[in-house]
Amino acid sequence: MSEFRPIGFAGVRLDGQFWRERLDTVLTRTIPSQHAKLGEHGILESLELPDPPPPLRNPPNDHGFTVQVFWDSDVGKWIEAASYALSHRRNADIEAKIEAIIDDLEKAQAPDGYLNCWYLDREPQNRWTNLRDNHELYNLGHMLEGAIAYFLATGRRRYLDILERYVALVRETFGPGPNQKHGYCGHQEIELALIRLYHLTGDRRHLDLAAYFIDQRGAQPHYFDAEAIARGENPRDYWAKTYEYSQSHKPVREQDKVVGHAVRAMYMYSAMADLAAELNDSGLKRACETLWKDVIATKIYITSGLGPAAANEGFTEDFDLPNETAYAETCASVALIFWAQRMLHLDLDGKYADVLEQALFNGALTGLSRDGEHYFYSNPLESNGQHTRWAWHNCPCCTMNASRLVASVGGYFLSASANAVAFHLYGGISTAVTLETGVVQFTETSSYPWSGSVKIAVDPERPARFAVKLRVPGWCRDASAAVNGTAVPMTLEHGYLTIDRTWQAGDAVTLELEMPAERIYAHPAVRADSGRVALKRGPLVYCLEHPDHAGHRVQDYRLPRRADLKTATRADLFDGIVTLEAEGIRLEEDDWLDHLYRASPPRTEPATLTAIPYYLWNNRGPGTMLVWVPEG
Amino acid sequence: MSEFRPIGFAGVRLDGQFWRERLDTVLTRTIPSQHAKLGEHGILESLELPDPPPPLRNPPNDHGFTVQVFWDSDVGKWIEAASYALSHRRNADIEAKIEAIIDDLEKAQAPDGYLNCWYLDREPQNRWTNLRDNHELYNLGHMLEGAIAYFLATGRRRYLDILERYVALVRETFGPGPNQKHGYCGHQEIELALIRLYHLTGDRRHLDLAAYFIDQRGAQPHYFDAEAIARGENPRDYWAKTYEYSQSHKPVREQDKVVGHAVRAMYMYSAMADLAAELNDSGLKRACETLWKDVIATKIYITSGLGPAAANEGFTEDFDLPNETAYAETCASVALIFWAQRMLHLDLDGKYADVLEQALFNGALTGLSRDGEHYFYSNPLESNGQHTRWAWHNCPCCTMNASRLVASVGGYFLSASANAVAFHLYGGISTAVTLETGVVQFTETSSYPWSGSVKIAVDPERPARFAVKLRVPGWCRDASAAVNGTAVPMTLEHGYLTIDRTWQAGDAVTLELEMPAERIYAHPAVRADSGRVALKRGPLVYCLEHPDHAGHRVQDYRLPRRADLKTATRADLFDGIVTLEAEGIRLEEDDWLDHLYRASPPRTEPATLTAIPYYLWNNRGPGTMLVWVPEG
């Protein structure tokens, strides 16, 4: 395990234009509008339990939305995101809204601590009868993460107290004891929350319960079988057909292929990595590494999208990565960031940071619109125009995953040990880090990801020896660095340059990362990308989009292999971005009138291809989009 | 309407090796094995009704197969196929098997003529309550086609009598009268069968009932709505979500886009074309032409596969033609042949024969294995190795569509009017045609589709003037013809060369159709075929298959645009076929170990591509297959 630990986002100020804009948008638009949507769709109302509860209330609710068993989680996740926002900027209105929710939850909580509004409102007698499908512990997990975040942001612990009572009930209910249920949630998440609660409180019982849930998963006789039989069902009638769906097909330590529902998988692997670190558990660490290799070598989109199939919101066979029908749920890319960060703290290896960065700038960031109020749930890499952002969703999980990620993004930039600081991401941040030699102020300045020129001012309170580690991204093939203008030898260890010296106030490190526009090729086994190239620059995956192509369908464009790729700074687009441009051809359709096939190739015209960063697509109206551009 | 009418298959002898082999296989292997499968899976048993029927028997049956509402149709379709076989070669064993089935049906028939074994066995009180889903009239249609075929083959009319009693009940039950149901079947088919019964009996009432079903379709108030309400259901809960599924979303004459379940659509369009001809109905003809144009210009695979989506077994949006996930049900290509033949008899236009031929040699023929006992239900144009032929299926519709097509294929070769004969297909047939000038013996000799050299001996009983029309396929760009060695001017009218002269015994026509190997390109809007070519020669679509590529994944091959395409006669493959070969490259994978994406293109090796006809794939074990080959 590495000695590095993340620096909490609250201690990292975002100064750079790129993340400052995203953060401001989330603070001013996303968080308030998400609360409004929770209200409009009856989700907040679902917390207001009648007393006594009616026997059975049927979906859909008065708002026309089907009541979902996971709504508690959405409220919890909004509170988490809103609390991260409060850490940046207190806001009485938002706090009042959270307090009102806590009022409802306080009233709803059963005398024994149980707190699941769906069950309490509808089937109070049926609690804990369908862990496989009904998300009770998942909901608790997100509620708990919200309560922890709210406590950390405001110091108010009423919500946390409520949830700790519920956790105490869960700890009584689940465990290895003879009178306990030997179960675990069909949707992993509680494990991550319990580990956070352990970090907050130091109460080892939370860590043990998380470890119990993880290690009990997949044990035989299978808990979900027994539970189905107890409900009078035949376990073989399970709608998802396989427990791979919830990664409970076998014990987690025996799992070596990434399978099933993508978000469930990523939350579980994140918890496994957390436990590997906390318990110094080399078996869990090894399982994580095996699963990591599998997903990276056979199942990840270039955007870091995960899970090609809508049917299981998850994984299929190796190399099955269709573009137009890619599911690639936003939540899965967000959760991949969680997992990658944890792997990075098991081993400070740039390969994990590379994936973290890739997921952040592409698969995750695309989930939130420029205006901060529209979302992608699934993230295809090609669209014929049907795929558009939505203002809300019957399953709004992705919305709050986007907002909580952006509101806490500073936490991914750097880590510290007793005598070293490691920079993983760049983009303009400032933070004060306490090392064993004292406090050091770091000010990183760059216009990353638009440019690879990075400057870091290092200001210890007094001269002190410590190491500054700088990640040189895996995509970068030519990097140089200097301290106070003197070049540093570029000896990298697992992707990091280490500058170990005595620093004093006024020292400055510069890092130059060459960031050319590049063609990227896929493994030949990825049939969907055959004969195609993706365009990348730095961490950003690019795409062709209709507005930059005069309304032509972008799938009609071809990029010759030898065409020069140029970069262009475009102040007119999205407050300033870098586009990629190339001279290629466009297939003409005007001579295809009444037939689909012919013996002569399509007529072509010279045409300019203009690519924008993938995360920005579909902010200018519906239309075609393409990541993997055919060569030709 | 054209004056041409098909010549029944029973009058056409298949002499050529290509079709003779397929026919012999169907006669000796497919027909008997299909009967055995009907037995093994409880389908024959489902006709043996207990007396009195038990209240409710639940699926699955003792054979482990779920009892299906459409099993009657499979029995009817097998009898139809078996009867076509009997027309070639009587067989006491097969006839005894058919008689045993008729015994069961005779016993099962209700006193009023009703005969649906699923309803009679399970819910006799619920007949005609769910035309939308439960296939009652569809089943009758296939039963009736079987009865007509059996009568024509053997002269035995017991089965036909049974079905005519049932038809009489249907005629009483359905129609415009105040005490009649204004309904129609959710799965079209009865219409085609009624028209056949009209052709057999001359009883106009059968034609009128077919016309009623067609014209009532999609009328408002919608019959399926009313029926659902009567069952206590909300019509909006319809599982298929839209009546486009059954082409009943609006009246058929107003339909201008091909939508919904592909087989339903093709059966309906076939019936519409039949009615257009029988009733000289220009409105129906116009609707057929509009729908034809739509499917040809926007929705057909190069193999003639129809319906890309598994979800509705049918059509999606224009140009949505994915290859690996193509559904392209065998039945739909068979039914397209039915429709194309009817369009061809509305207007003798080679464009219809081109599609008929394309569907026959590719989309339909691929459905039946070389050994005659394995089947494809769906027909993707690319496979990563998972797609294989099956020995049977819970929904065995495609099996008997394949056998009945092959057993009657001679009926598609030529048509006659009073004083002309039109050849649509070639491949070695002989037939005697009665024209107004007397009987003419035609003997067509060729090794088509392997060669385009065709010879037709024309032997009238006495010298007579009539026209011989020869189709010059749309794929052929260089054709020549001669009569008794003297060249004929190649003036084509709608794809046919007309030789109108006085013929005498011993005359011979020769036709030379240039048949080079060709690259075919798809419309640019077909995203799935972007940067790819299909290989064709004559009517045959080719594919790359693993056994000809040393076990390499065929998706790794690339065909340079300028590579020469060679043909090779391969006596060692499938009793002799013509393969296509080209020198290209293969992508190497050995330097892709732990990553999916990289900035350098895959390493390549020179490699030979060998393509076999698509209809022959997956007869040599499971593995990869590819129709659309990437250029490069």
PDB file of N, CA and C in Angstrom, chain A residues 215-269:
ATOM      1  N   ASP A 215     -17.285  -9.620   1.956  1.00  0.00           N
ATOM      2  CA  ASP A 215     -16.827 -11.014   1.953  1.00  0.00           C
ATOM      3  C   ASP A 215     -17.978 -12.019   1.970  1.00  0.00           C
ATOM      4  N   GLN A 216     -19.137 -11.577   2.402  1.00  0.00           N
ATOM      5  CA  GLN A 216     -20.286 -12.471   2.389  1.00  0.00           C
ATOM      6  C   GLN A 216     -20.854 -12.633   0.978  1.00  0.00           C
ATOM      7  N   ARG A 217     -20.560 -11.664   0.143  1.00  0.00           N
ATOM      8  CA  ARG A 217     -21.112 -11.627  -1.220  1.00  0.00           C
ATOM      9  C   ARG A 217     -20.742 -12.893  -1.993  1.00  0.00           C
ATOM     10  N   GLY A 218     -21.762 -13.550  -2.558  1.00  0.00           N
ATOM     11  CA  GLY A 218     -21.495 -14.733  -3.379  1.00  0.00           C
ATOM     12  C   GLY A 218     -21.310 -16.010  -2.578  1.00  0.00           C
ATOM     13  N   ALA A 219     -21.396 -15.927  -1.242  1.00  0.00           N
ATOM     14  CA  ALA A 219     -21.236 -17.138  -0.431  1.00  0.00           C
ATOM     15  C   ALA A 219     -22.407 -18.092  -0.686  1.00  0.00           C
ATOM     16  N   GLN A 220     -22.122 -19.367  -0.529  1.00  0.00           N
ATOM     17  CA  GLN A 220     -23.159 -20.398  -0.695  1.00  0.00           C
ATOM     18  C   GLN A 220     -23.533 -20.960   0.675  1.00  0.00           C
ATOM     19  N   PRO A 221     -24.784 -21.359   0.953  1.00  0.00           N
ATOM     20  CA  PRO A 221     -25.920 -21.185   0.049  1.00  0.00           C
ATOM     21  C   PRO A 221     -26.182 -19.712  -0.239  1.00  0.00           C
ATOM     22  N   HIS A 222     -26.634 -19.414  -1.447  1.00  0.00           N
ATOM     23  CA  HIS A 222     -26.723 -18.027  -1.885  1.00  0.00           C
ATOM     24  C   HIS A 222     -27.878 -17.309  -1.189  1.00  0.00           C
ATOM     25  N   TYR A 223     -27.538 -16.158  -0.593  1.00  0.00           N
ATOM     26  CA  TYR A 223     -28.557 -15.436   0.176  1.00  0.00           C
ATOM     27  C   TYR A 223     -29.756 -15.074  -0.687  1.00  0.00           C
ATOM     28  N   PHE A 224     -29.531 -14.681  -1.930  1.00  0.00           N
ATOM     29  CA  PHE A 224     -30.656 -14.257  -2.775  1.00  0.00           C
ATOM     30  C   PHE A 224     -31.541 -15.439  -3.155  1.00  0.00           C
ATOM     31  N   ASP A 225     -30.954 -16.632  -3.219  1.00  0.00           N
ATOM     32  CA  ASP A 225     -31.782 -17.830  -3.412  1.00  0.00           C
ATOM     33  C   ASP A 225     -32.713 -18.023  -2.215  1.00  0.00           C
ATOM     34  N   ALA A 226     -32.099 -18.014  -1.039  1.00  0.00           N
ATOM     35  CA  ALA A 226     -32.874 -18.276   0.180  1.00  0.00           C
ATOM     36  C   ALA A 226     -33.978 -17.237   0.340  1.00  0.00           C
ATOM     37  N   GLU A 227     -33.630 -16.002   0.047  1.00  0.00           N
ATOM     38  CA  GLU A 227     -34.579 -14.891   0.172  1.00  0.00           C
ATOM     39  C   GLU A 227     -35.742 -15.050  -0.809  1.00  0.00           C
ATOM     40  N   ALA A 228     -35.438 -15.469  -2.042  1.00  0.00           N
ATOM     41  CA  ALA A 228     -36.491 -15.669  -3.044  1.00  0.00           C
ATOM     42  C   ALA A 228     -37.422 -16.785  -2.601  1.00  0.00           C
ATOM     43  N   ILE A 229     -36.834 -17.864  -2.108  1.00  0.00           N
ATOM     44  CA  ILE A 229     -37.661 -18.988  -1.646  1.00  0.00           C
ATOM     45  C   ILE A 229     -38.559 -18.531  -0.501  1.00  0.00           C
ATOM     46  N   ALA A 230     -37.993 -17.735   0.402  1.00  0.00           N
ATOM     47  CA  ALA A 230     -38.796 -17.232   1.530  1.00  0.00           C
ATOM     48  C   ALA A 230     -39.947 -16.353   1.047  1.00  0.00           C
ATOM     49  N   ARG A 231     -39.760 -15.711  -0.093  1.00  0.00           N
ATOM     50  CA  ARG A 231     -40.849 -14.895  -0.653  1.00  0.00           C
ATOM     51  C   ARG A 231     -41.838 -15.741  -1.443  1.00  0.00           C
ATOM     52  N   GLY A 232     -41.568 -17.044  -1.545  1.00  0.00           N
ATOM     53  CA  GLY A 232     -42.448 -17.919  -2.317  1.00  0.00           C
ATOM     54  C   GLY A 232     -42.136 -17.909  -3.801  1.00  0.00           C
ATOM     55  N   GLU A 233     -40.935 -17.462  -4.141  1.00  0.00           N
ATOM     56  CA  GLU A 233     -40.552 -17.413  -5.554  1.00  0.00           C
ATOM     57  C   GLU A 233     -39.543 -18.513  -5.866  1.00  0.00           C
ATOM     58  N   ASN A 234     -39.458 -18.829  -7.128  1.00  0.00           N
ATOM     59  CA  ASN A 234     -38.424 -19.746  -7.575  1.00  0.00           C
ATOM     60  C   ASN A 234     -37.196 -18.910  -7.939  1.00  0.00           C
ATOM     61  N   PRO A 235     -36.071 -19.161  -7.258  1.00  0.00           N
ATOM     62  CA  PRO A 235     -34.873 -18.353  -7.549  1.00  0.00           C
ATOM     63  C   PRO A 235     -34.499 -18.378  -9.032  1.00  0.00           C
ATOM     64  N   ARG A 236     -34.877 -19.446  -9.720  1.00  0.00           N
ATOM     65  CA  ARG A 236     -34.518 -19.532 -11.140  1.00  0.00           C
ATOM     66  C   ARG A 236     -35.330 -18.567 -11.999  1.00  0.00           C
ATOM     67  N   ASP A 237     -36.373 -18.012 -11.429  1.00  0.00           N
ATOM     68  CA  ASP A 237     -37.151 -17.023 -12.187  1.00  0.00           C
ATOM     69  C   ASP A 237     -36.567 -15.618 -12.079  1.00  0.00           C
ATOM     70  N   TYR A 238     -35.403 -15.483 -11.496  1.00  0.00           N
ATOM     71  CA  TYR A 238     -34.767 -14.171 -11.327  1.00  0.00           C
ATOM     72  C   TYR A 238     -34.720 -13.449 -12.674  1.00  0.00           C
ATOM     73  N   TRP A 239     -35.252 -12.251 -12.688  1.00  0.00           N
ATOM     74  CA  TRP A 239     -35.395 -11.526 -13.956  1.00  0.00           C
ATOM     75  C   TRP A 239     -34.050 -11.282 -14.632  1.00  0.00           C
ATOM     76  N   ALA A 240     -33.007 -11.042 -13.847  1.00  0.00           N
ATOM     77  CA  ALA A 240     -31.704 -10.736 -14.463  1.00  0.00           C
ATOM     78  C   ALA A 240     -30.979 -12.012 -14.874  1.00  0.00           C
ATOM     79  N   LYS A 241     -31.526 -13.149 -14.527  1.00  0.00           N
ATOM     80  CA  LYS A 241     -31.059 -14.472 -14.975  1.00  0.00           C
ATOM     81  C   LYS A 241     -29.769 -14.939 -14.315  1.00  0.00           C
ATOM     82  N   THR A 242     -28.893 -14.007 -13.953  1.00  0.00           N
ATOM     83  CA  THR A 242     -27.607 -14.417 -13.376  1.00  0.00           C
ATOM     84  C   THR A 242     -27.209 -13.458 -12.262  1.00  0.00           C
ATOM     85  N   TYR A 243     -26.603 -14.013 -11.222  1.00  0.00           N
ATOM     86  CA  TYR A 243     -26.099 -13.174 -10.136  1.00  0.00           C
ATOM     87  C   TYR A 243     -24.836 -12.418 -10.541  1.00  0.00           C
ATOM     88  N   GLU A 244     -24.329 -12.701 -11.726  1.00  0.00           N
ATOM     89  CA  GLU A 244     -23.269 -11.838 -12.249  1.00  0.00           C
ATOM     90  C   GLU A 244     -23.758 -10.392 -12.306  1.00  0.00           C
ATOM     91  N   TYR A 245     -25.046 -10.238 -12.507  1.00  0.00           N
ATOM     92  CA  TYR A 245     -25.636  -8.885 -12.572  1.00  0.00           C
ATOM     93  C   TYR A 245     -25.201  -8.040 -11.377  1.00  0.00           C
ATOM     94  N   SER A 246     -25.215  -8.656 -10.202  1.00  0.00           N
ATOM     95  CA  SER A 246     -24.844  -7.919  -8.982  1.00  0.00           C
ATOM     96  C   SER A 246     -23.496  -8.401  -8.437  1.00  0.00           C
ATOM     97  N   GLN A 247     -22.678  -8.988  -9.298  1.00  0.00           N
ATOM     98  CA  GLN A 247     -21.344  -9.460  -8.888  1.00  0.00           C
ATOM     99  C   GLN A 247     -21.418 -10.326  -7.627  1.00  0.00           C
ATOM    100  N   SER A 248     -22.497 -11.087  -7.506  1.00  0.00           N
ATOM    101  CA  SER A 248     -22.601 -11.998  -6.359  1.00  0.00           C
ATOM    102  C   SER A 248     -22.644 -13.444  -6.842  1.00  0.00           C
ATOM    103  N   HIS A 249     -22.127 -13.676  -8.026  1.00  0.00           N
ATOM    104  CA  HIS A 249     -22.126 -15.030  -8.585  1.00  0.00           C
ATOM    105  C   HIS A 249     -21.082 -15.911  -7.928  1.00  0.00           C
ATOM    106  N   LYS A 250     -20.077 -15.266  -7.345  1.00  0.00           N
ATOM    107  CA  LYS A 250     -19.104 -16.015  -6.542  1.00  0.00           C
ATOM    108  C   LYS A 250     -18.421 -15.036  -5.600  1.00  0.00           C
ATOM    109  N   PRO A 251     -17.704 -15.570  -4.602  1.00  0.00           N
ATOM    110  CA  PRO A 251     -17.047 -14.658  -3.658  1.00  0.00           C
ATOM    111  C   PRO A 251     -16.137 -13.674  -4.387  1.00  0.00           C
ATOM    112  N   VAL A 252     -16.074 -12.466  -3.890  1.00  0.00           N
ATOM    113  CA  VAL A 252     -15.384 -11.398  -4.615  1.00  0.00           C
ATOM    114  C   VAL A 252     -13.900 -11.701  -4.815  1.00  0.00           C
ATOM    115  N   ARG A 253     -13.321 -12.421  -3.897  1.00  0.00           N
ATOM    116  CA  ARG A 253     -11.879 -12.709  -4.030  1.00  0.00           C
ATOM    117  C   ARG A 253     -11.598 -13.690  -5.170  1.00  0.00           C
ATOM    118  N   GLU A 254     -12.635 -14.404  -5.587  1.00  0.00           N
ATOM    119  CA  GLU A 254     -12.468 -15.360  -6.690  1.00  0.00           C
ATOM    120  C   GLU A 254     -12.833 -14.751  -8.034  1.00  0.00           C
ATOM    121  N   GLN A 255     -13.289 -13.528  -8.013  1.00  0.00           N
ATOM    122  CA  GLN A 255     -13.737 -12.914  -9.267  1.00  0.00           C
ATOM    123  C   GLN A 255     -12.532 -12.416 -10.059  1.00  0.00           C
ATOM    124  N   ASP A 256     -12.464 -12.793 -11.321  1.00  0.00           N
ATOM    125  CA  ASP A 256     -11.347 -12.330 -12.148  1.00  0.00           C
ATOM    126  C   ASP A 256     -11.810 -11.722 -13.470  1.00  0.00           C
ATOM    127  N   LYS A 257     -13.125 -11.694 -13.698  1.00  0.00           N
ATOM    128  CA  LYS A 257     -13.664 -11.041 -14.889  1.00  0.00           C
ATOM    129  C   LYS A 257     -14.678  -9.991 -14.443  1.00  0.00           C
ATOM    130  N   VAL A 258     -14.638  -8.872 -15.110  1.00  0.00           N
ATOM    131  CA  VAL A 258     -15.578  -7.785 -14.818  1.00  0.00           C
ATOM    132  C   VAL A 258     -16.905  -8.114 -15.506  1.00  0.00           C
ATOM    133  N   VAL A 259     -17.937  -8.269 -14.723  1.00  0.00           N
ATOM    134  CA  VAL A 259     -19.230  -8.719 -15.251  1.00  0.00           C
ATOM    135  C   VAL A 259     -20.373  -7.899 -14.656  1.00  0.00           C
ATOM    136  N   GLY A 260     -21.520  -8.022 -15.292  1.00  0.00           N
ATOM    137  CA  GLY A 260     -22.763  -7.533 -14.716  1.00  0.00           C
ATOM    138  C   GLY A 260     -22.970  -6.031 -14.835  1.00  0.00           C
ATOM    139  N   HIS A 261     -23.818  -5.543 -13.973  1.00  0.00           N
ATOM    140  CA  HIS A 261     -24.215  -4.138 -13.934  1.00  0.00           C
ATOM    141  C   HIS A 261     -22.988  -3.273 -13.628  1.00  0.00           C
ATOM    142  N   ALA A 262     -22.723  -2.304 -14.481  1.00  0.00           N
ATOM    143  CA  ALA A 262     -21.447  -1.592 -14.408  1.00  0.00           C
ATOM    144  C   ALA A 262     -21.297  -0.758 -13.137  1.00  0.00           C
ATOM    145  N   VAL A 263     -22.349  -0.069 -12.742  1.00  0.00           N
ATOM    146  CA  VAL A 263     -22.229   0.794 -11.564  1.00  0.00           C
ATOM    147  C   VAL A 263     -22.052  -0.060 -10.311  1.00  0.00           C
ATOM    148  N   ARG A 264     -22.851  -1.127 -10.203  1.00  0.00           N
ATOM    149  CA  ARG A 264     -22.671  -2.048  -9.076  1.00  0.00           C
ATOM    150  C   ARG A 264     -21.208  -2.515  -9.000  1.00  0.00           C
ATOM    151  N   ALA A 265     -20.677  -2.902 -10.161  1.00  0.00           N
ATOM    152  CA  ALA A 265     -19.301  -3.417 -10.190  1.00  0.00           C
ATOM    153  C   ALA A 265     -18.321  -2.360  -9.695  1.00  0.00           C
ATOM    154  N   MET A 266     -18.449  -1.150 -10.208  1.00  0.00           N
ATOM    155  CA  MET A 266     -17.462  -0.116  -9.858  1.00  0.00           C
ATOM    156  C   MET A 266     -17.559   0.275  -8.385  1.00  0.00           C
ATOM    157  N   TYR A 267     -18.782   0.361  -7.846  1.00  0.00           N
ATOM    158  CA  TYR A 267     -18.916   0.665  -6.422  1.00  0.00           C
ATOM    159  C   TYR A 267     -18.277  -0.456  -5.583  1.00  0.00           C
ATOM    160  N   MET A 268     -18.486  -1.680  -6.036  1.00  0.00           N
ATOM    161  CA  MET A 268     -17.927  -2.798  -5.269  1.00  0.00           C
ATOM    162  C   MET A 268     -16.406  -2.798  -5.325  1.00  0.00           C
ATOM    163  N   TYR A 269     -15.854  -2.612  -6.509  1.00  0.00           N
ATOM    164  CA  TYR A 269     -14.395  -2.627  -6.607  1.00  0.00           C
ATOM    165  C   TYR A 269     -13.800  -1.478  -5.784  1.00  0.00           C
TER     166      TYR A 269
END
